[in-house]
Amino acid sequence: MVKLTGIALLAALTAGIGGTAAVIRHQVNMRNEIATPTVEVSVNENLDGDLTGGDKPKEVKFTNNGTADIFLRVSYAESWKLDAGGGTEELLNNYDEEGQIPVVTKQNSPEGFLSGSDWVYIDGWYYYTKILPAGGTTEPVLKSVDFSKLTGTIDENLTDYQNAGYELYFQTEAVQASDELKVSMDAAEELFGEGFVPYETADKQEEMNSETWQEDRLNAYIDWTEEGGN
């Protein structure tokens, strides 16, 4: 039987120019070591530990537990770890021996990373195209993880995976969104290395200015594409 060794979270919590990071296994609660936190992001996930049924519901979303509105970006990685004996572990690729087909597949939700509306992919990161307000939560980005290749009679190349532990890692980074447009753009450029252009709607018909940003930034569409930037 495949073993789920836990969901590991790597979160970089950024407040101004300071920050802290922690790796947490087997839980989703996080401890923020910043003395006066204004930015704090948590990953909310639910995964059935019994993988014998193949496709398993797994809802993943991100919550802003801080007191400041934020810009958010997320990356993830996955791995398999097999006990090789003598206290050592062997890392297995999430692809078959020919490196073509994933052993585990992830089913994205309609509002997930591949939706093309709520998130945009740039250089290894998924950027949230909205401001996430204090106390707010994104729509789910993932709805299930499919282990069906490892049930019943399986390909001999996948035998090791039946005794290995699967880990899915999420890394989140957040930048405070100021009510001053230029301050927000400069902070994102400095800490994310990416600029943005704010639009009043997702169709990008009307670009926001400093005044409309102050009035309605929580409804803005944040364009992180390479054409954007300040």
Short mmCIF file of C-alpha atoms in Angstrom, two decimals:
data_model
loop_
_atom_site.label_atom_id
_atom_site.label_comp_id
_atom_site.label_asym_id
_atom_site.label_seq_id
_atom_site.Cartn_x
_atom_site.Cartn_y
_atom_site.Cartn_z
CA MET A 1 0.00 0.00 0.00
CA VAL A 2 1.24 3.47 -0.76
CA LYS A 3 2.02 5.51 2.33
CA LEU A 4 1.17 9.18 2.58
CA THR A 5 3.92 10.51 4.81
CA GLY A 6 2.38 13.94 5.13
CA ILE A 7 1.84 17.22 3.37
CA ALA A 8 4.88 19.45 3.77
CA LEU A 9 4.54 23.19 3.60
CA LEU A 10 7.34 25.68 2.98
CA ALA A 11 6.10 29.19 3.51
CA ALA A 12 7.99 32.45 3.26
CA LEU A 13 6.03 35.06 5.16
CA THR A 14 7.05 38.55 4.18
CA ALA A 15 6.35 41.71 6.14
CA GLY A 16 8.01 44.78 4.71
CA ILE A 17 11.59 43.75 4.05
CA GLY A 18 11.74 41.19 6.85
CA GLY A 19 10.55 37.62 6.78
CA THR A 20 10.78 34.11 8.13
CA ALA A 21 10.33 30.62 6.75
CA ALA A 22 9.42 27.26 8.18
CA VAL A 23 8.99 23.70 6.97
CA ILE A 24 6.06 21.94 8.60
CA ARG A 25 5.15 18.29 8.18
CA HIS A 26 1.96 16.42 9.07
CA GLN A 27 0.08 19.63 9.86
CA VAL A 28 -1.06 22.87 8.32
CA ASN A 29 -0.80 25.23 11.26
CA MET A 30 2.07 27.69 11.07
CA ARG A 31 4.01 29.70 13.64
CA ASN A 32 4.95 33.21 12.61
CA GLU A 33 8.16 34.36 14.31
CA ILE A 34 7.85 38.00 13.27
CA ALA A 35 7.27 40.13 16.35
CA THR A 36 4.44 42.20 14.83
CA PRO A 37 3.09 40.26 11.87
CA THR A 38 1.13 42.05 9.20
CA VAL A 39 1.38 39.34 6.55
CA GLU A 40 0.60 35.69 7.24
CA VAL A 41 -0.50 33.03 4.75
CA SER A 42 -1.69 29.50 5.49
CA VAL A 43 -2.36 26.54 3.23
CA ASN A 44 -5.67 24.80 3.82
CA GLU A 45 -5.71 21.21 2.62
CA ASN A 46 -7.71 18.04 3.10
CA LEU A 47 -6.43 14.67 1.89
CA ASP A 48 -7.59 11.19 2.81
CA GLY A 49 -4.57 9.24 4.08
CA ASP A 50 -5.89 5.94 2.67
CA LEU A 51 -4.69 5.82 -0.94
CA THR A 52 -6.08 2.42 -1.87
CA GLY A 53 -9.09 3.93 -3.64
CA GLY A 54 -7.14 5.61 -6.43
CA ASP A 55 -8.53 9.11 -6.97
CA LYS A 56 -8.61 10.98 -3.67
CA PRO A 57 -10.33 14.32 -3.00
CA LYS A 58 -7.79 16.95 -2.00
CA GLU A 59 -8.93 20.54 -1.74
CA VAL A 60 -6.13 23.09 -1.47
CA LYS A 61 -6.64 26.81 -0.98
CA PHE A 62 -4.72 29.69 0.60
CA THR A 63 -5.86 31.99 3.41
CA ASN A 64 -4.57 35.42 4.39
CA ASN A 65 -4.46 35.21 8.19
CA GLY A 66 -2.71 38.54 8.57
CA THR A 67 -3.99 42.06 9.04
CA ALA A 68 -2.81 43.41 5.67
CA ASP A 69 -4.11 42.91 2.15
CA ILE A 70 -1.54 41.04 0.07
CA PHE A 71 -0.22 40.05 -3.32
CA LEU A 72 0.34 36.29 -3.39
CA ARG A 73 2.41 33.85 -5.39
CA VAL A 74 2.65 30.08 -4.95
CA SER A 75 4.85 27.26 -6.19
CA TYR A 76 4.72 23.56 -5.48
CA ALA A 77 6.83 20.43 -5.78
CA GLU A 78 6.21 16.74 -5.21
CA SER A 79 8.40 13.79 -4.38
CA TRP A 80 8.40 10.11 -3.46
CA LYS A 81 10.67 8.78 -0.70
CA LEU A 82 11.53 5.09 -0.39
CA ASP A 83 13.22 3.62 2.68
CA ALA A 84 16.43 2.16 1.24
CA GLY A 85 17.55 0.65 4.57
CA GLY A 86 20.29 1.73 6.93
CA GLY A 87 18.52 4.98 7.67
CA THR A 88 18.78 6.22 4.09
CA GLU A 89 16.04 7.27 1.72
CA GLU A 90 15.88 7.04 -2.03
CA LEU A 91 14.11 9.78 -3.96
CA LEU A 92 11.88 8.61 -6.77
CA ASN A 93 10.73 10.71 -9.69
CA ASN A 94 7.00 11.29 -10.10
CA TYR A 95 7.29 9.99 -13.66
CA ASP A 96 7.56 6.48 -15.06
CA GLU A 97 10.92 4.97 -16.01
CA GLU A 98 10.84 6.65 -19.41
CA GLY A 99 10.08 10.00 -17.80
CA GLN A 100 6.91 10.53 -19.80
CA ILE A 101 3.83 9.76 -17.72
CA PRO A 102 3.33 10.93 -14.10
CA VAL A 103 2.77 8.27 -11.47
CA VAL A 104 0.40 10.58 -9.61
CA THR A 105 -1.81 13.06 -11.44
CA LYS A 106 -3.47 16.13 -9.93
CA GLN A 107 -6.94 17.28 -10.90
CA ASN A 108 -7.16 21.06 -10.87
CA SER A 109 -10.32 22.86 -9.84
CA PRO A 110 -12.00 25.23 -12.35
CA GLU A 111 -10.51 28.19 -10.46
CA GLY A 112 -7.13 26.49 -10.02
CA PHE A 113 -3.62 27.20 -11.23
CA LEU A 114 -4.50 26.32 -14.82
CA SER A 115 -7.71 28.35 -14.97
CA GLY A 116 -6.04 31.25 -16.75
CA SER A 117 -8.08 33.76 -14.78
CA ASP A 118 -7.28 33.65 -11.05
CA TRP A 119 -3.64 32.59 -11.55
CA VAL A 120 -0.89 33.18 -14.08
CA TYR A 121 2.32 31.13 -14.35
CA ILE A 122 5.67 32.94 -14.60
CA ASP A 123 9.10 31.34 -14.10
CA GLY A 124 8.12 28.62 -11.65
CA TRP A 125 5.52 30.62 -9.73
CA TYR A 126 1.75 30.93 -9.92
CA TYR A 127 0.77 34.55 -9.33
CA TYR A 128 -2.67 35.37 -7.91
CA THR A 129 -4.33 37.92 -10.18
CA LYS A 130 -6.27 39.53 -7.35
CA ILE A 131 -5.43 41.18 -4.07
CA LEU A 132 -6.11 38.71 -1.26
CA PRO A 133 -7.67 40.79 1.53
CA ALA A 134 -6.99 40.26 5.22
CA GLY A 135 -9.05 37.26 6.29
CA GLY A 136 -9.70 36.25 2.69
CA THR A 137 -9.27 32.82 1.11
CA THR A 138 -8.63 31.90 -2.51
CA GLU A 139 -10.84 29.54 -4.43
CA PRO A 140 -9.55 25.94 -4.31
CA VAL A 141 -6.64 25.35 -6.68
CA LEU A 142 -6.71 21.56 -6.50
CA LYS A 143 -9.62 19.15 -6.14
CA SER A 144 -8.06 15.69 -6.15
CA VAL A 145 -4.90 13.59 -6.42
CA ASP A 146 -5.12 10.40 -8.48
CA PHE A 147 -3.17 7.35 -7.26
CA SER A 148 -5.08 4.87 -9.44
CA LYS A 149 -1.91 3.75 -11.25
CA LEU A 150 -0.80 2.18 -7.99
CA THR A 151 -3.91 0.10 -7.36
CA GLY A 152 -4.64 -3.43 -8.55
CA THR A 153 -2.15 -4.94 -10.99
CA ILE A 154 0.52 -2.38 -11.75
CA ASP A 155 3.42 -2.05 -14.15
CA GLU A 156 6.64 -3.61 -12.77
CA ASN A 157 8.38 -0.24 -13.16
CA LEU A 158 6.06 1.16 -10.49
CA THR A 159 6.58 -1.52 -7.83
CA ASP A 160 8.83 0.67 -5.66
CA TYR A 161 6.14 3.34 -5.47
CA GLN A 162 3.78 1.03 -3.60
CA ASN A 163 6.13 1.11 -0.61
CA ALA A 164 7.14 4.75 -0.89
CA GLY A 165 5.79 7.87 0.76
CA TYR A 166 4.36 10.68 -1.35
CA GLU A 167 4.87 14.33 -0.37
CA LEU A 168 3.36 17.43 -1.92
CA TYR A 169 5.00 20.74 -1.00
CA PHE A 170 3.53 24.22 -1.32
CA GLN A 171 5.61 27.37 -1.04
CA THR A 172 3.84 30.71 -0.63
CA GLU A 173 5.22 34.23 -0.73
CA ALA A 174 3.26 37.37 0.02
CA VAL A 175 3.83 41.11 -0.31
CA GLN A 176 1.70 43.69 1.45
CA ALA A 177 -0.61 45.61 -0.91
CA SER A 178 -0.54 49.30 -0.01
CA ASP A 179 -3.36 51.74 -0.69
CA GLU A 180 -0.72 53.73 -2.60
CA LEU A 181 -0.36 52.29 -6.09
CA LYS A 182 3.30 53.18 -6.62
CA VAL A 183 4.27 51.78 -3.22
CA SER A 184 2.53 48.51 -4.09
CA MET A 185 4.15 48.28 -7.52
CA ASP A 186 7.61 49.02 -6.14
CA ALA A 187 7.21 46.46 -3.33
CA ALA A 188 6.12 43.72 -5.72
CA GLU A 189 9.00 44.50 -8.06
CA GLU A 190 11.49 44.48 -5.19
CA LEU A 191 10.33 41.32 -3.40
CA PHE A 192 8.87 39.22 -6.23
CA GLY A 193 11.10 40.50 -9.01
CA GLU A 194 7.94 40.99 -11.07
CA GLY A 195 6.03 44.15 -11.88
CA PHE A 196 2.32 44.39 -12.56
CA VAL A 197 -0.32 46.59 -14.13
CA PRO A 198 -3.70 46.91 -12.35
CA TYR A 199 -6.89 46.92 -14.38
CA GLU A 200 -10.44 47.64 -13.28
CA THR A 201 -11.68 44.35 -14.78
CA ALA A 202 -10.20 41.09 -16.07
CA ASP A 203 -10.82 42.10 -19.69
CA LYS A 204 -8.13 44.77 -19.17
CA GLN A 205 -10.09 47.51 -20.86
CA GLU A 206 -9.35 50.20 -18.29
CA GLU A 207 -6.06 50.57 -16.43
CA MET A 208 -6.28 51.83 -12.87
CA ASN A 209 -4.65 55.05 -11.73
CA SER A 210 -3.65 56.12 -8.23
CA GLU A 211 -7.13 57.39 -7.45
CA THR A 212 -9.09 54.37 -8.67
CA TRP A 213 -6.56 52.09 -6.97
CA GLN A 214 -7.28 53.67 -3.61
CA GLU A 215 -11.03 53.42 -4.15
CA ASP A 216 -11.39 49.95 -5.63
CA ARG A 217 -8.12 48.01 -5.49
CA LEU A 218 -9.74 44.94 -3.92
CA ASN A 219 -11.68 44.46 -7.16
CA ALA A 220 -8.65 45.02 -9.40
CA TYR A 221 -7.31 42.52 -11.91
CA ILE A 222 -3.55 42.29 -11.37
CA ASP A 223 -1.71 41.69 -14.65
CA TRP A 224 1.58 39.94 -13.84
CA THR A 225 2.39 39.02 -17.42
CA GLU A 226 5.68 40.08 -18.96
CA GLU A 227 3.90 42.87 -20.78
CA GLY A 228 3.00 44.33 -17.39
CA GLY A 229 5.28 46.15 -14.98
CA ASN A 230 5.97 49.64 -13.84
#
